[in-house]
Short mmCIF file of C-alpha atoms in Angstrom, two decimals:
data_model
loop_
_atom_site.label_atom_id
_atom_site.label_comp_id
_atom_site.label_asym_id
_atom_site.label_seq_id
_atom_site.Cartn_x
_atom_site.Cartn_y
_atom_site.Cartn_z
CA MET A 1 117.88 81.43 145.48
CA ALA A 2 117.82 83.91 142.74
CA VAL A 3 114.24 85.30 142.10
CA SER A 4 112.21 83.74 138.35
CA ARG A 5 112.19 86.47 135.58
CA GLU A 6 108.45 86.53 137.10
CA GLN A 7 109.50 87.60 140.13
CA ILE A 8 111.95 90.52 138.63
CA ALA A 9 109.10 91.91 136.87
CA GLN A 10 106.87 91.70 139.97
CA ARG A 11 109.64 93.80 141.81
CA ILE A 12 109.83 96.20 139.06
CA ALA A 13 105.69 96.56 138.84
CA GLN A 14 106.71 98.33 142.49
CA GLU A 15 108.33 101.39 140.80
CA LEU A 16 105.21 102.08 138.91
CA LYS A 17 103.37 105.04 140.64
CA ASP A 18 99.74 106.12 139.79
CA GLY A 19 99.25 108.39 136.64
CA TYR A 20 102.56 106.94 135.05
CA TYR A 21 103.09 106.79 131.21
CA VAL A 22 105.35 103.81 130.88
CA ASN A 23 107.28 102.01 128.04
CA LEU A 24 107.79 98.35 128.97
CA GLY A 25 110.61 96.58 126.40
CA ILE A 26 110.93 93.28 125.11
CA GLY A 27 111.26 89.97 127.45
CA ILE A 28 110.94 90.26 131.05
CA PRO A 29 110.15 94.15 130.78
CA THR A 30 106.77 92.67 129.18
CA LEU A 31 105.64 90.62 132.16
CA VAL A 32 105.85 93.91 134.12
CA ALA A 33 102.26 94.32 133.08
CA ASN A 34 101.15 91.78 134.63
CA TYR A 35 101.93 92.99 137.99
CA ILE A 36 100.56 96.28 137.69
CA PRO A 37 99.48 97.24 141.60
CA GLU A 38 95.63 97.02 142.24
CA GLY A 39 94.14 100.60 142.55
CA ILE A 40 96.77 102.76 140.43
CA GLU A 41 96.14 104.05 136.74
CA VAL A 42 98.69 103.98 134.16
CA MET A 43 99.03 103.77 130.49
CA LEU A 44 101.77 101.65 128.41
CA GLN A 45 103.20 103.22 125.72
CA SER A 46 104.45 101.36 122.99
CA GLU A 47 106.64 102.88 120.33
CA ASN A 48 105.31 101.20 116.83
CA GLY A 49 102.75 104.18 118.08
CA LEU A 50 100.27 103.15 120.49
CA LEU A 51 99.68 104.93 123.87
CA GLY A 52 97.07 102.69 126.02
CA MET A 53 97.97 99.18 125.27
CA GLY A 54 95.52 96.79 126.52
CA GLU A 55 95.85 93.12 127.05
CA PHE A 56 96.31 90.36 124.04
CA PRO A 57 93.18 89.66 122.45
CA THR A 58 90.87 86.37 122.22
CA GLU A 59 91.34 84.65 119.14
CA GLU A 60 88.26 86.21 117.25
CA ASN A 61 89.35 89.70 118.16
CA VAL A 62 93.12 89.55 116.89
CA ASP A 63 93.90 92.37 114.53
CA ALA A 64 96.64 92.23 112.14
CA ASP A 65 96.72 96.10 112.04
CA LEU A 66 97.29 96.57 116.06
CA ILE A 67 100.35 95.33 117.39
CA ASN A 68 103.00 96.29 120.16
CA ALA A 69 106.58 96.73 119.57
CA GLY A 70 107.35 93.09 119.97
CA LYS A 71 105.27 92.35 116.96
CA GLN A 72 102.30 90.70 119.13
CA THR A 73 99.11 91.31 118.73
CA VAL A 74 97.35 93.52 121.39
CA THR A 75 94.32 95.50 121.98
CA MET A 76 93.93 99.06 123.17
CA ALA A 77 93.12 100.30 126.91
CA LYS A 78 90.39 102.74 127.26
CA GLY A 79 91.41 106.20 126.41
CA ALA A 80 93.70 104.93 124.24
CA SER A 81 95.48 107.04 121.54
CA LEU A 82 97.35 106.21 117.86
CA PHE A 83 99.96 107.93 116.29
CA SER A 84 102.97 107.74 113.92
CA SER A 85 106.44 106.56 114.82
CA ALA A 86 108.02 110.35 114.61
CA GLU A 87 105.23 111.22 117.01
CA SER A 88 105.86 108.00 119.29
CA PHE A 89 109.49 108.79 119.85
CA ALA A 90 108.74 112.85 120.32
CA MET A 91 107.13 111.40 123.37
CA ILE A 92 110.23 109.08 124.07
CA ARG A 93 112.75 111.77 122.96
CA GLY A 94 111.23 114.49 124.53
CA GLY A 95 110.75 112.82 128.18
CA HIS A 96 107.27 112.66 128.14
CA VAL A 97 107.56 109.01 129.18
CA ASP A 98 107.50 108.94 132.87
CA LEU A 99 109.41 104.98 133.31
CA THR A 100 111.49 102.92 130.86
CA VAL A 101 111.78 99.45 131.78
CA LEU A 102 114.74 97.47 129.44
CA GLY A 103 116.80 94.82 129.14
CA ALA A 104 120.67 94.76 129.24
CA PHE A 105 123.59 92.61 128.77
CA GLU A 106 126.39 94.91 130.70
CA VAL A 107 125.90 97.87 132.75
CA ASP A 108 128.68 99.69 134.62
CA VAL A 109 129.28 101.78 137.01
CA SER A 110 129.26 105.31 135.06
CA GLY A 111 125.29 104.13 134.22
CA ASN A 112 126.56 103.12 130.82
CA ILE A 113 124.45 100.47 129.18
CA ALA A 114 125.31 97.70 126.37
CA SER A 115 121.99 96.00 124.90
CA TRP A 116 122.08 95.86 121.09
CA MET A 117 125.17 94.47 120.04
CA ILE A 118 127.87 91.36 120.40
CA PRO A 119 130.48 91.66 118.25
CA GLY A 120 131.45 88.73 116.23
CA LYS A 121 127.51 87.63 117.01
CA LEU A 122 124.73 88.36 114.98
CA ILE A 123 123.30 92.00 115.05
CA LYS A 124 119.66 92.33 114.67
CA GLY A 125 119.87 96.05 115.48
CA MET A 126 119.08 98.50 118.22
CA GLY A 127 115.42 99.14 117.46
CA GLY A 128 114.01 102.14 119.98
CA ALA A 129 116.69 101.37 122.52
CA MET A 130 118.78 104.10 121.96
CA ASP A 131 116.07 106.48 121.69
CA LEU A 132 114.62 105.46 124.80
CA VAL A 133 117.84 105.31 126.92
CA ALA A 134 118.53 108.78 125.87
CA GLY A 135 115.33 110.29 126.21
CA ALA A 136 113.99 108.95 129.52
CA GLU A 137 115.01 110.34 132.78
CA ASN A 138 113.42 107.78 134.77
CA ILE A 139 114.95 103.96 133.80
CA VAL A 140 114.95 100.59 135.18
CA VAL A 141 117.08 98.13 133.54
CA THR A 142 116.41 94.14 134.13
CA MET A 143 119.00 91.80 133.55
CA MET A 144 120.83 88.42 134.77
CA HIS A 145 123.48 89.68 137.40
CA ALA A 146 125.84 87.34 136.04
CA ASP A 147 125.87 84.80 132.91
CA LYS A 148 125.62 81.16 132.67
CA LYS A 149 129.41 80.60 134.19
CA GLY A 150 129.10 83.07 136.56
CA ASN A 151 130.86 85.91 134.92
CA SER A 152 129.40 89.30 136.22
CA LYS A 153 127.34 91.40 134.04
CA ILE A 154 127.35 94.53 136.54
CA LEU A 155 130.90 96.26 135.50
CA ASP A 156 133.45 98.87 136.26
CA ALA A 157 133.22 99.20 132.34
CA CYS A 158 131.18 97.96 129.93
CA THR A 159 132.75 95.70 127.25
CA LEU A 160 130.22 95.47 124.66
CA PRO A 161 129.54 98.68 122.41
CA LEU A 162 126.90 100.92 124.32
CA THR A 163 123.45 101.74 123.69
CA GLY A 164 123.50 104.65 125.71
CA ALA A 165 126.34 106.67 127.90
CA GLN A 166 125.76 107.68 131.44
CA CYS A 167 121.96 107.23 131.52
CA ILE A 168 121.01 104.26 133.59
CA LYS A 169 120.34 105.02 137.60
CA LYS A 170 118.57 101.68 138.83
CA VAL A 171 119.12 98.10 137.57
CA VAL A 172 117.01 94.99 138.82
CA THR A 173 118.53 91.55 138.81
CA ASP A 174 117.70 88.09 139.36
CA LEU A 175 119.93 88.72 142.95
CA ALA A 176 119.36 92.42 143.47
CA VAL A 177 118.30 96.22 143.44
CA LEU A 178 121.16 98.42 142.87
CA GLU A 179 121.36 101.96 142.39
CA ILE A 180 123.82 103.61 140.45
CA LYS A 181 125.35 107.09 141.66
CA ASP A 182 128.84 108.86 142.21
CA GLY A 183 130.58 106.07 140.38
CA ALA A 184 129.35 103.08 142.06
CA PHE A 185 126.60 100.73 142.60
CA HIS A 186 124.97 100.99 146.05
CA LEU A 187 123.21 97.72 146.99
CA LEU A 188 119.55 98.92 148.05
CA GLU A 189 118.00 95.11 148.53
CA ARG A 190 118.80 91.63 147.85
CA ALA A 191 116.64 88.87 146.69
CA PRO A 192 114.91 86.43 149.07
CA GLY A 193 117.29 83.78 150.18
CA VAL A 194 120.41 85.31 148.23
CA SER A 195 123.14 86.23 150.67
CA VAL A 196 125.45 89.65 150.63
CA GLU A 197 128.26 87.77 149.81
CA GLU A 198 126.84 86.33 146.64
CA ILE A 199 126.10 89.24 145.34
CA ILE A 200 129.54 90.75 146.21
CA GLU A 201 130.87 87.87 144.60
CA LYS A 202 129.11 88.48 141.39
CA THR A 203 129.51 92.07 141.27
CA ALA A 204 132.37 93.22 139.36
CA GLY A 205 132.05 96.92 139.13
CA LYS A 206 132.84 98.88 142.64
CA LEU A 207 129.60 98.62 145.02
CA ILE A 208 129.06 100.18 148.14
CA LEU A 209 127.18 98.26 150.91
CA PRO A 210 124.62 99.81 153.36
CA ASP A 211 124.92 98.89 156.84
CA VAL A 212 121.64 96.79 156.43
CA VAL A 213 120.12 94.97 153.02
CA PRO A 214 116.13 94.87 153.32
CA VAL A 215 115.29 91.94 151.34
CA MET A 216 113.11 92.83 147.69
CA LYS A 217 109.36 92.13 148.92
CA LEU A 218 107.46 90.49 146.51
CA MET H 1 95.40 111.52 85.60
CA ALA H 2 93.41 114.36 85.81
CA GLY H 3 93.51 117.07 88.09
CA LEU H 4 93.71 116.09 91.39
CA ASN H 5 92.47 112.84 91.02
CA LYS H 6 95.52 110.50 92.10
CA VAL H 7 94.10 107.14 91.52
CA VAL H 8 95.74 104.40 89.22
CA THR H 9 94.09 101.32 88.48
CA SER H 10 97.14 98.89 87.62
CA TYR H 11 100.20 98.13 89.98
CA GLN H 12 102.48 98.89 86.80
CA GLU H 13 101.24 102.04 86.82
CA ALA H 14 101.84 102.72 90.57
CA LEU H 15 105.15 102.08 90.33
CA ALA H 16 106.31 104.25 86.80
CA GLY H 17 109.82 105.33 86.31
CA LEU H 18 110.29 103.29 89.09
CA THR H 19 114.04 102.16 87.70
CA ASP H 20 117.40 100.43 88.84
CA GLY H 21 119.29 102.29 91.46
CA MET H 22 116.80 103.98 93.48
CA THR H 23 116.23 105.14 96.59
CA LEU H 24 112.92 104.09 98.47
CA MET H 25 111.24 104.54 101.81
CA VAL H 26 109.20 101.67 102.37
CA GLY H 27 106.25 102.05 105.21
CA GLY H 28 105.43 99.64 107.81
CA PHE H 29 106.67 98.08 111.42
CA GLY H 30 107.52 94.37 111.40
CA LEU H 31 105.00 93.14 108.61
CA CYS H 32 102.17 95.52 110.20
CA GLY H 33 101.10 98.37 107.58
CA ILE H 34 103.49 97.62 105.04
CA PRO H 35 102.73 97.88 101.01
CA GLU H 36 102.43 94.44 100.35
CA ASN H 37 101.62 94.45 97.03
CA LEU H 38 103.69 97.31 95.87
CA ILE H 39 106.64 95.01 97.26
CA THR H 40 105.44 92.25 95.04
CA THR H 41 105.09 94.34 92.06
CA MET H 42 108.63 95.09 92.54
CA ARG H 43 110.10 91.75 92.62
CA ASP H 44 107.79 91.03 89.49
CA ILE H 45 109.19 93.93 87.45
CA GLY H 46 112.89 92.99 88.91
CA VAL H 47 114.45 96.26 89.59
CA THR H 48 117.61 95.99 91.23
CA ASP H 49 120.23 97.74 93.11
CA LEU H 50 117.76 99.56 95.41
CA THR H 51 118.68 101.62 98.37
CA CYS H 52 115.75 100.79 100.87
CA ILE H 53 114.39 102.78 103.83
CA SER H 54 112.45 100.86 106.03
CA ASN H 55 111.97 100.09 109.93
CA ASN H 56 112.11 96.16 109.42
CA ALA H 57 113.34 94.06 106.21
CA GLY H 58 110.40 91.60 106.32
CA VAL H 59 110.42 88.04 106.89
CA ASP H 60 112.09 85.56 104.49
CA ASP H 61 108.90 84.87 102.21
CA PHE H 62 107.29 88.02 102.90
CA GLY H 63 107.53 91.64 102.52
CA LEU H 64 110.86 92.91 101.73
CA GLY H 65 112.26 89.58 102.14
CA LEU H 66 110.73 89.14 98.72
CA LEU H 67 113.63 91.75 96.92
CA LEU H 68 116.11 89.99 99.25
CA GLN H 69 115.47 86.85 98.05
CA LYS H 70 116.19 88.05 94.02
CA ASN H 71 119.32 90.08 95.60
CA GLN H 72 117.23 93.29 94.32
CA ILE H 73 118.22 95.28 97.29
CA LYS H 74 122.02 96.37 97.93
CA LYS H 75 121.93 99.21 100.86
CA ILE H 76 119.07 99.28 103.41
CA TYR H 77 118.39 101.52 106.45
CA ALA H 78 116.84 100.26 109.35
CA SER H 79 116.50 99.65 112.61
CA TYR H 80 115.76 96.09 113.70
CA VAL H 81 116.39 93.59 110.79
CA GLY H 82 116.28 90.23 113.73
CA GLU H 83 113.44 88.12 111.68
CA ASN H 84 115.08 87.35 108.46
CA ALA H 85 117.75 84.68 107.68
CA LEU H 86 117.93 85.57 104.15
CA PHE H 87 118.96 89.17 105.46
CA GLU H 88 121.85 87.84 107.69
CA LYS H 89 123.02 85.71 105.09
CA GLN H 90 123.29 88.54 102.51
CA MET H 91 124.36 91.16 104.99
CA LEU H 92 127.56 88.57 106.49
CA SER H 93 128.70 87.81 103.06
CA GLY H 94 128.84 91.91 102.21
CA GLU H 95 126.11 91.61 99.26
CA LEU H 96 123.80 93.81 101.08
CA GLU H 97 124.79 96.98 102.91
CA VAL H 98 123.34 97.57 106.16
CA VAL H 99 122.98 101.27 107.92
CA LEU H 100 121.48 100.02 111.49
CA THR H 101 119.73 103.62 112.32
CA PRO H 102 117.64 104.08 116.20
CA GLN H 103 114.27 103.88 115.59
CA GLY H 104 113.26 107.27 116.69
CA THR H 105 116.02 108.63 114.71
CA LEU H 106 115.45 106.62 111.58
CA ALA H 107 111.68 108.40 112.20
CA GLU H 108 112.88 111.76 112.72
CA LYS H 109 115.61 111.65 109.83
CA ILE H 110 112.23 111.04 107.65
CA ARG H 111 110.07 113.51 109.32
CA ALA H 112 112.64 116.03 109.02
CA GLY H 113 113.52 115.12 105.03
CA GLY H 114 109.99 115.69 103.79
CA ALA H 115 109.68 118.72 106.37
CA GLY H 116 112.90 120.41 104.63
CA ILE H 117 114.78 119.97 107.41
CA PRO H 118 118.61 118.85 106.09
CA ALA H 119 119.83 117.82 109.72
CA PHE H 120 118.84 117.83 113.15
CA PHE H 121 120.68 117.25 116.64
CA THR H 122 119.43 114.51 118.49
CA ALA H 123 121.57 112.75 122.17
CA THR H 124 119.97 109.32 120.61
CA GLY H 125 123.21 107.61 119.96
CA TYR H 126 125.77 109.93 121.57
CA GLY H 127 128.72 107.76 123.16
CA THR H 128 127.63 104.79 120.80
CA PRO H 129 129.01 103.29 117.85
CA ILE H 130 126.33 105.40 116.10
CA ALA H 131 128.01 108.30 116.77
CA GLU H 132 130.96 107.55 114.98
CA GLY H 133 132.10 110.34 112.08
CA LYS H 134 129.19 112.32 113.31
CA GLU H 135 129.48 115.93 114.29
CA THR H 136 128.99 116.85 117.97
CA ARG H 137 127.40 119.38 119.73
CA GLU H 138 127.31 120.33 123.52
CA ILE H 139 124.18 122.38 123.73
CA ASP H 140 123.21 123.34 127.75
CA GLY H 141 125.51 121.11 128.97
CA ARG H 142 124.26 117.65 126.93
CA HIS H 143 125.77 116.09 124.09
CA TYR H 144 124.27 115.79 120.81
CA ILE H 145 125.18 114.12 117.42
CA LEU H 146 124.04 115.68 114.17
CA GLU H 147 121.76 113.13 112.05
CA PRO H 148 121.22 114.32 108.22
CA SER H 149 117.91 113.84 107.20
CA LEU H 150 116.40 111.37 104.45
CA THR H 151 114.22 111.81 101.14
CA ALA H 152 113.54 108.98 98.75
CA ASP H 153 113.02 108.71 94.93
CA PHE H 154 109.90 106.95 95.67
CA ALA H 155 107.79 106.37 98.79
CA LEU H 156 105.63 103.04 99.27
CA ILE H 157 103.35 103.34 101.65
CA LYS H 158 99.93 101.85 102.91
CA ALA H 159 97.06 103.28 104.20
CA TRP H 160 93.55 102.10 105.32
CA LYS H 161 91.48 104.50 103.51
CA ALA H 162 91.90 107.08 100.76
CA ASP H 163 89.89 109.88 99.36
CA THR H 164 90.23 110.50 95.22
CA MET H 165 92.13 113.26 95.73
CA GLY H 166 94.85 111.30 97.71
CA ASN H 167 93.91 112.27 101.73
CA LEU H 168 94.66 109.20 103.62
CA VAL H 169 93.60 107.51 107.19
CA TYR H 170 95.59 104.90 108.57
CA ARG H 171 94.02 102.31 110.92
CA ASN H 172 95.61 101.18 114.46
CA THR H 173 99.07 100.70 114.42
CA ALA H 174 99.24 100.47 110.90
CA MET H 175 100.25 104.00 110.66
CA ASN H 176 103.69 103.53 112.42
CA PHE H 177 106.38 105.19 109.19
CA ASN H 178 103.64 105.61 106.86
CA PRO H 179 102.82 109.16 107.50
CA MET H 180 106.51 110.51 107.69
CA MET H 181 107.53 108.46 104.65
CA ALA H 182 104.36 109.82 102.79
CA THR H 183 105.97 113.68 103.14
CA ALA H 184 109.67 112.41 102.19
CA GLY H 185 109.20 110.84 98.47
CA LYS H 186 109.52 112.56 95.49
CA ILE H 187 106.57 110.32 94.27
CA THR H 188 104.58 108.96 96.91
CA VAL H 189 102.41 105.76 96.12
CA VAL H 190 100.01 104.79 98.24
CA GLU H 191 97.85 101.60 98.27
CA VAL H 192 94.85 101.26 100.22
CA GLU H 193 91.77 98.94 101.42
CA GLU H 194 89.21 101.35 100.23
CA ILE H 195 89.22 104.56 97.97
CA VAL H 196 86.26 106.83 98.59
CA GLU H 197 85.24 109.85 96.66
CA ALA H 198 86.48 113.41 97.66
CA GLY H 199 84.73 114.91 100.40
CA GLU H 200 83.51 111.63 102.02
CA LEU H 201 86.53 111.28 104.22
CA ASP H 202 85.93 113.98 107.38
CA PRO H 203 88.55 116.57 107.26
CA HIS H 204 89.15 116.11 110.95
CA HIS H 205 89.92 113.14 110.88
CA ILE H 206 92.80 112.81 107.81
CA HIS H 207 96.00 111.81 109.02
CA THR H 208 98.14 112.61 105.73
CA PRO H 209 97.05 115.48 103.29
CA GLY H 210 96.84 114.77 99.72
CA ILE H 211 99.34 117.13 99.20
CA TYR H 212 101.83 114.46 100.08
CA VAL H 213 100.43 111.72 97.87
CA ASN H 214 101.09 111.27 94.13
CA ARG H 215 99.07 107.85 93.08
CA VAL H 216 96.62 105.93 95.26
CA ILE H 217 95.71 102.48 94.19
CA LYS H 218 93.51 100.12 95.80
CA GLY H 219 94.56 96.55 96.79
CA THR H 220 93.81 93.26 98.94
CA PHE H 221 95.87 92.42 101.61
CA GLU H 222 97.33 89.24 103.25
CA LYS H 223 98.02 91.07 106.24
CA ARG H 224 100.76 88.62 107.94
CA ILE H 225 100.87 87.99 111.37
CA GLU H 226 104.27 87.79 112.83
CA GLN H 227 103.34 87.17 116.50
CA ARG H 228 99.85 85.58 117.30
CA THR H 229 99.44 86.32 120.75
CA VAL H 230 96.21 85.69 122.38
CA LYS H 231 95.06 85.45 126.01
CA ALA H 232 94.49 82.45 127.54
CA ARG H 233 90.35 81.77 128.04
#
């Protein structure tokens, strides 16, 4: 059984460390905020100009002037700060954010990521994704391992226009946790109930298997 | 206007001199911190052939979407335009030229424009379609692309409070692109929720010094919310 969106988020939350400043993208990455491990302190950065994003507001605390990068109404956590978009991307481009989590359409063995544009389909724009992948040292990509027809999105070379080149080192999918190094995907963990054979079948890019493949702990 | 008093009392006066074919910066992120009334005034004046620099393009019936409805925009620089059906239609038909720009690069292009820096190198977009046709350079083993800065004939921005001299304070995440845009317009027009006398704002707390601001007008705001999200009780 592939894991759910919530479980992917739960697994990614294990990458959070005490004292981290973290940027969570839209979609599954946003869910990571629900699984921050007990006993650690992290600050969430929202690229529209907020460091210290809190939970969603109650109806009476909704404030049109306080939103996250997904344009959802939010609150501020204790110790939050506010700043301009230029300052926000100085944090990102300058490598000050400890962990960035974002979604993708495709990744490949060189660490390339495609996440913003499907030629012939509607182009909505890259938002802050190109800045995030270029600026962050520590990026976790979250995505489905294959599309609905079973076509792999874990490739030898991305087919779609890139968001960033040679910048991705870790991928968490509904089937597996993969590390990208030396021109290959290295299988680190498999989802509960998912066989190594299924991962091999749904991974188009070069895949290196360890002797023992641990199961994702959720 | 007398001396350093920047306050104007009508929206017509606030946008005096804004004519067809001009380049405008328009503040805001989504619908948060947009100069709502300056946009509706532009719609009412009917200026056309505008080039707009703005992170987003509003929604169909609010924000810059109002100008799209009347085909007043010919070209737009933006990072994300997902929430606007009219925009899609005009982009696909070729009526509207769109320059998609990474959000941080867009912010920095505007910051640089206002700070007198003509261009800068950034790793953002290297190896992607954004880099096509741009000068590249390798610095200390990393690849960068050269991004020219942006300035505009008018910067139209929204702040929370101003004093009569144009010193500005923004509120929460309604700051976003507004402070950089304030610095990059030949004429910067600000609409605010409250205007106080010079000296009433604590100088420690001023986000945008009045030197960047030409005109200040007090407005009333709808502040529409795109994704009202509340927690379950």
